[in-house]
Amino acid sequence: MGEKTSTASKVTIVNKTGSEVAAIYVRETPSDDSEDDEWGDDLVNGMFTLKNGENAVYYYEKGSSSVTYDIRISACRESHSASEM
C-alpha cells in the first residue's frame, strides 16, 4: 500500500485480531486541541482483505521526525443466518 520510493518509509501491519481486516486508515495524529474525526481514504479500498496472521506493508513519505501517526482498521462484516447463531 502506498508508493514505494527511494525516500519512502515503511511500516508493516500484522493482523493479529482474529478477524479479517477490510479497511486500513493511516493519518497524522491530530493536535491535542483538535477534534478531527477525518481519517481520509481507505488504503485497502476493496483490493484485498488481510486475513488473521497475514501482514501488509504500507509505504509513506514521512514528515518531520516529531510527527506521530494513528492507524485505524475495520474488520470484515460477517453475516450469519439464523441457523448459524
CSV table of N, CA and C in Angstrom, one decimal:
chain,number,residue,atom,x,y,z
A,1,MET,N,0.9,-1.2,0.0
A,1,MET,CA,0.0,0.0,0.0
A,1,MET,C,0.9,1.2,0.0
A,2,GLY,N,0.4,2.3,-0.5
A,2,GLY,CA,1.2,3.5,-0.6
A,2,GLY,C,2.2,3.4,-1.8
A,3,GLU,N,3.1,4.3,-1.9
A,3,GLU,CA,4.0,4.3,-3.0
A,3,GLU,C,5.4,4.0,-2.5
A,4,LYS,N,6.1,3.0,-3.0
A,4,LYS,CA,7.5,2.7,-2.7
A,4,LYS,C,8.4,3.6,-3.5
A,5,THR,N,9.1,4.5,-2.8
A,5,THR,CA,10.0,5.3,-3.5
A,5,THR,C,11.4,5.2,-2.7
A,6,SER,N,12.4,5.9,-3.3
A,6,SER,CA,13.7,5.9,-2.6
A,6,SER,C,13.7,6.6,-1.3
A,7,THR,N,12.7,7.5,-1.1
A,7,THR,CA,12.7,8.3,0.2
A,7,THR,C,11.5,7.8,1.1
A,8,ALA,N,10.8,6.8,0.7
A,8,ALA,CA,9.6,6.4,1.5
A,8,ALA,C,10.1,5.6,2.7
A,9,SER,N,9.3,5.8,3.8
A,9,SER,CA,9.5,5.0,5.0
A,9,SER,C,8.4,3.9,4.9
A,10,LYS,N,8.5,2.9,5.7
A,10,LYS,CA,7.5,1.8,5.6
A,10,LYS,C,7.2,1.3,7.0
A,11,VAL,N,6.0,0.8,7.1
A,11,VAL,CA,5.5,0.1,8.4
A,11,VAL,C,4.9,-1.2,7.9
A,12,THR,N,5.1,-2.2,8.7
A,12,THR,CA,4.5,-3.5,8.4
A,12,THR,C,3.3,-3.6,9.4
A,13,ILE,N,2.1,-3.9,8.9
A,13,ILE,CA,0.9,-4.1,9.7
A,13,ILE,C,0.6,-5.6,9.7
A,14,VAL,N,0.6,-6.1,10.9
A,14,VAL,CA,0.4,-7.6,11.1
A,14,VAL,C,-1.0,-7.7,11.7
A,15,ASN,N,-1.8,-8.5,11.1
A,15,ASN,CA,-3.2,-8.7,11.6
A,15,ASN,C,-3.2,-9.9,12.7
A,16,LYS,N,-3.4,-9.5,13.9
A,16,LYS,CA,-3.5,-10.5,15.0
A,16,LYS,C,-4.8,-10.3,15.7
A,17,THR,N,-5.8,-9.9,15.0
A,17,THR,CA,-7.1,-9.6,15.6
A,17,THR,C,-8.0,-10.8,15.7
A,18,GLY,N,-7.8,-11.8,15.0
A,18,GLY,CA,-8.7,-13.0,14.9
A,18,GLY,C,-9.7,-12.8,13.9
A,19,SER,N,-9.8,-11.7,13.2
A,19,SER,CA,-10.8,-11.4,12.1
A,19,SER,C,-10.0,-11.0,10.9
A,20,GLU,N,-10.7,-11.0,9.8
A,20,GLU,CA,-10.2,-10.4,8.5
A,20,GLU,C,-10.3,-8.9,8.6
A,21,VAL,N,-9.3,-8.2,8.1
A,21,VAL,CA,-9.3,-6.7,8.1
A,21,VAL,C,-9.7,-6.3,6.7
A,22,ALA,N,-10.7,-5.4,6.6
A,22,ALA,CA,-11.2,-5.0,5.3
A,22,ALA,C,-10.8,-3.6,4.9
A,23,ALA,N,-10.4,-2.8,5.9
A,23,ALA,CA,-10.0,-1.4,5.7
A,23,ALA,C,-8.9,-1.0,6.6
A,24,ILE,N,-8.0,-0.2,6.1
A,24,ILE,CA,-6.9,0.4,6.9
A,24,ILE,C,-6.8,1.8,6.6
A,25,TYR,N,-6.7,2.6,7.7
A,25,TYR,CA,-6.6,4.1,7.5
A,25,TYR,C,-5.3,4.5,8.3
A,26,VAL,N,-4.5,5.4,7.8
A,26,VAL,CA,-3.4,6.0,8.5
A,26,VAL,C,-3.5,7.5,8.4
A,27,ARG,N,-3.3,8.2,9.5
A,27,ARG,CA,-3.3,9.7,9.5
A,27,ARG,C,-2.3,10.2,10.5
A,28,GLU,N,-1.8,11.4,10.3
A,28,GLU,CA,-1.0,12.1,11.3
A,28,GLU,C,-1.9,12.3,12.5
A,29,THR,N,-1.3,12.1,13.7
A,29,THR,CA,-2.1,12.3,14.9
A,29,THR,C,-2.5,13.8,15.0
A,30,PRO,N,-3.8,14.0,15.2
A,30,PRO,CA,-4.2,15.4,15.3
A,30,PRO,C,-3.6,16.1,16.6
A,31,SER,N,-3.5,17.4,16.6
A,31,SER,CA,-3.0,18.1,17.8
A,31,SER,C,-4.0,17.9,18.9
A,32,ASP,N,-3.6,18.0,20.1
A,32,ASP,CA,-4.5,17.8,21.3
A,32,ASP,C,-5.7,18.7,21.3
A,33,ASP,N,-5.6,19.9,20.8
A,33,ASP,CA,-6.8,20.7,20.7
A,33,ASP,C,-7.7,20.5,19.5
A,34,SER,N,-7.4,19.6,18.7
A,34,SER,CA,-8.2,19.3,17.5
A,34,SER,C,-9.2,18.2,17.8
A,35,GLU,N,-10.4,18.4,17.2
A,35,GLU,CA,-11.4,17.4,17.3
A,35,GLU,C,-11.6,16.7,15.9
A,36,ASP,N,-10.5,16.5,15.3
A,36,ASP,CA,-10.5,15.9,13.9
A,36,ASP,C,-10.9,14.5,13.9
A,37,ASP,N,-12.1,14.2,13.3
A,37,ASP,CA,-12.6,12.8,13.1
A,37,ASP,C,-12.3,12.3,11.7
A,38,GLU,N,-11.6,13.1,10.9
A,38,GLU,CA,-11.4,12.7,9.5
A,38,GLU,C,-10.2,11.8,9.4
A,39,TRP,N,-10.5,10.6,8.7
A,39,TRP,CA,-9.4,9.6,8.6
A,39,TRP,C,-8.9,9.5,7.1
A,40,GLY,N,-9.6,10.2,6.2
A,40,GLY,CA,-9.1,10.1,4.8
A,40,GLY,C,-9.5,8.8,4.1
A,41,ASP,N,-8.8,8.4,3.1
A,41,ASP,CA,-9.1,7.3,2.3
A,41,ASP,C,-8.7,6.0,2.9
A,42,ASP,N,-9.5,5.0,2.6
A,42,ASP,CA,-9.1,3.6,3.0
A,42,ASP,C,-8.0,3.1,2.1
A,43,LEU,N,-6.9,2.7,2.7
A,43,LEU,CA,-5.7,2.3,1.9
A,43,LEU,C,-6.0,1.0,1.2
A,44,VAL,N,-6.8,0.1,1.7
A,44,VAL,CA,-7.1,-1.2,1.1
A,44,VAL,C,-8.1,-1.0,-0.1
A,45,ASN,N,-9.1,-0.2,0.1
A,45,ASN,CA,-10.0,0.3,-0.9
A,45,ASN,C,-10.6,-0.9,-1.7
A,46,GLY,N,-10.9,-2.0,-1.0
A,46,GLY,CA,-11.5,-3.2,-1.7
A,46,GLY,C,-10.6,-4.0,-2.5
A,47,MET,N,-9.3,-3.7,-2.5
A,47,MET,CA,-8.3,-4.5,-3.3
A,47,MET,C,-8.0,-5.9,-2.7
A,48,PHE,N,-8.1,-6.0,-1.4
A,48,PHE,CA,-7.9,-7.3,-0.7
A,48,PHE,C,-8.4,-7.3,0.7
A,49,THR,N,-8.4,-8.4,1.4
A,49,THR,CA,-8.6,-8.4,2.8
A,49,THR,C,-7.4,-9.0,3.4
A,50,LEU,N,-7.1,-8.6,4.7
A,50,LEU,CA,-5.9,-9.0,5.4
A,50,LEU,C,-6.4,-10.1,6.4
A,51,LYS,N,-6.2,-11.3,6.1
A,51,LYS,CA,-6.6,-12.4,7.0
A,51,LYS,C,-5.8,-12.4,8.2
A,52,ASN,N,-6.4,-13.0,9.3
A,52,ASN,CA,-5.7,-13.1,10.6
A,52,ASN,C,-4.3,-13.8,10.3
A,53,GLY,N,-3.3,-13.3,10.9
A,53,GLY,CA,-1.9,-13.8,10.7
A,53,GLY,C,-1.2,-13.3,9.5
A,54,GLU,N,-1.8,-12.6,8.6
A,54,GLU,CA,-1.2,-12.0,7.4
A,54,GLU,C,-0.6,-10.6,7.7
A,55,ASN,N,0.2,-10.1,6.9
A,55,ASN,CA,0.7,-8.8,7.0
A,55,ASN,C,0.7,-8.0,5.7
A,56,ALA,N,0.8,-6.7,5.8
A,56,ALA,CA,0.8,-5.8,4.7
A,56,ALA,C,1.8,-4.7,5.0
A,57,VAL,N,2.5,-4.3,3.9
A,57,VAL,CA,3.5,-3.2,4.1
A,57,VAL,C,2.8,-1.9,3.6
A,58,TYR,N,3.0,-0.8,4.4
A,58,TYR,CA,2.5,0.5,4.0
A,58,TYR,C,3.7,1.4,3.8
A,59,TYR,N,3.8,2.0,2.6
A,59,TYR,CA,4.9,3.0,2.3
A,59,TYR,C,4.3,4.4,2.4
A,60,TYR,N,5.1,5.3,3.0
A,60,TYR,CA,4.6,6.6,3.2
A,60,TYR,C,5.8,7.6,3.2
A,61,GLU,N,5.5,8.8,2.9
A,61,GLU,CA,6.6,9.9,2.9
A,61,GLU,C,6.5,10.5,4.3
A,62,LYS,N,7.5,10.3,5.1
A,62,LYS,CA,7.5,10.8,6.5
A,62,LYS,C,7.7,12.3,6.5
A,63,GLY,N,7.0,12.9,7.4
A,63,GLY,CA,7.1,14.4,7.6
A,63,GLY,C,8.3,14.6,8.6
A,64,SER,N,8.2,15.5,9.4
A,64,SER,CA,9.3,15.8,10.4
A,64,SER,C,9.5,14.6,11.4
A,65,SER,N,10.6,14.6,12.0
A,65,SER,CA,10.8,13.5,13.0
A,65,SER,C,9.9,13.5,14.2
A,66,SER,N,9.2,14.6,14.4
A,66,SER,CA,8.3,14.6,15.6
A,66,SER,C,6.9,14.2,15.2
A,67,VAL,N,6.6,13.9,14.0
A,67,VAL,CA,5.3,13.5,13.6
A,67,VAL,C,4.9,12.1,14.1
A,68,THR,N,3.7,11.9,14.6
A,68,THR,CA,3.3,10.6,15.0
A,68,THR,C,2.0,10.3,14.2
A,69,TYR,N,1.7,9.0,14.1
A,69,TYR,CA,0.6,8.6,13.3
A,69,TYR,C,-0.4,7.7,14.0
A,70,ASP,N,-1.7,7.8,13.6
A,70,ASP,CA,-2.7,6.9,14.1
A,70,ASP,C,-3.1,5.9,13.0
A,71,ILE,N,-3.4,4.7,13.4
A,71,ILE,CA,-3.8,3.7,12.4
A,71,ILE,C,-5.1,3.2,12.9
A,72,ARG,N,-6.1,3.0,12.0
A,72,ARG,CA,-7.4,2.5,12.3
A,72,ARG,C,-7.7,1.4,11.3
A,73,ILE,N,-8.2,0.3,11.8
A,73,ILE,CA,-8.6,-0.8,11.0
A,73,ILE,C,-10.1,-1.1,11.1
A,74,SER,N,-10.7,-1.7,10.1
A,74,SER,CA,-12.1,-2.2,10.2
A,74,SER,C,-12.1,-3.6,9.8
A,75,ALA,N,-12.7,-4.4,10.6
A,75,ALA,CA,-12.9,-5.8,10.3
A,75,ALA,C,-13.9,-6.1,9.2
A,76,CYS,N,-13.8,-7.2,8.5
A,76,CYS,CA,-14.9,-7.6,7.6
A,76,CYS,C,-16.1,-7.9,8.4
A,77,ARG,N,-17.2,-7.5,7.8
A,77,ARG,CA,-18.5,-7.8,8.4
A,77,ARG,C,-18.9,-9.2,8.1
A,78,GLU,N,-19.2,-10.0,9.1
A,78,GLU,CA,-19.6,-11.4,8.9
A,78,GLU,C,-21.1,-11.4,9.0
A,79,SER,N,-21.8,-12.1,8.1
A,79,SER,CA,-23.2,-12.2,8.2
A,79,SER,C,-23.5,-13.7,8.5
A,80,HIS,N,-24.4,-13.9,9.5
A,80,HIS,CA,-24.8,-15.2,9.9
A,80,HIS,C,-26.3,-15.4,9.7
A,81,SER,N,-26.6,-16.5,9.2
A,81,SER,CA,-28.0,-16.8,9.1
A,81,SER,C,-28.5,-17.3,10.5
A,82,ALA,N,-29.8,-17.3,10.7
A,82,ALA,CA,-30.4,-17.6,12.0
A,82,ALA,C,-30.0,-19.0,12.4
A,83,SER,N,-29.8,-19.9,11.5
A,83,SER,CA,-29.4,-21.3,11.9
A,83,SER,C,-28.0,-21.4,12.3
A,84,GLU,N,-27.1,-20.4,12.0
A,84,GLU,CA,-25.7,-20.4,12.4
A,84,GLU,C,-25.6,-19.8,13.8
A,85,MET,N,-26.6,-19.1,14.3
A,85,MET,CA,-26.4,-18.4,15.6
A,85,MET,C,-26.8,-19.3,16.8
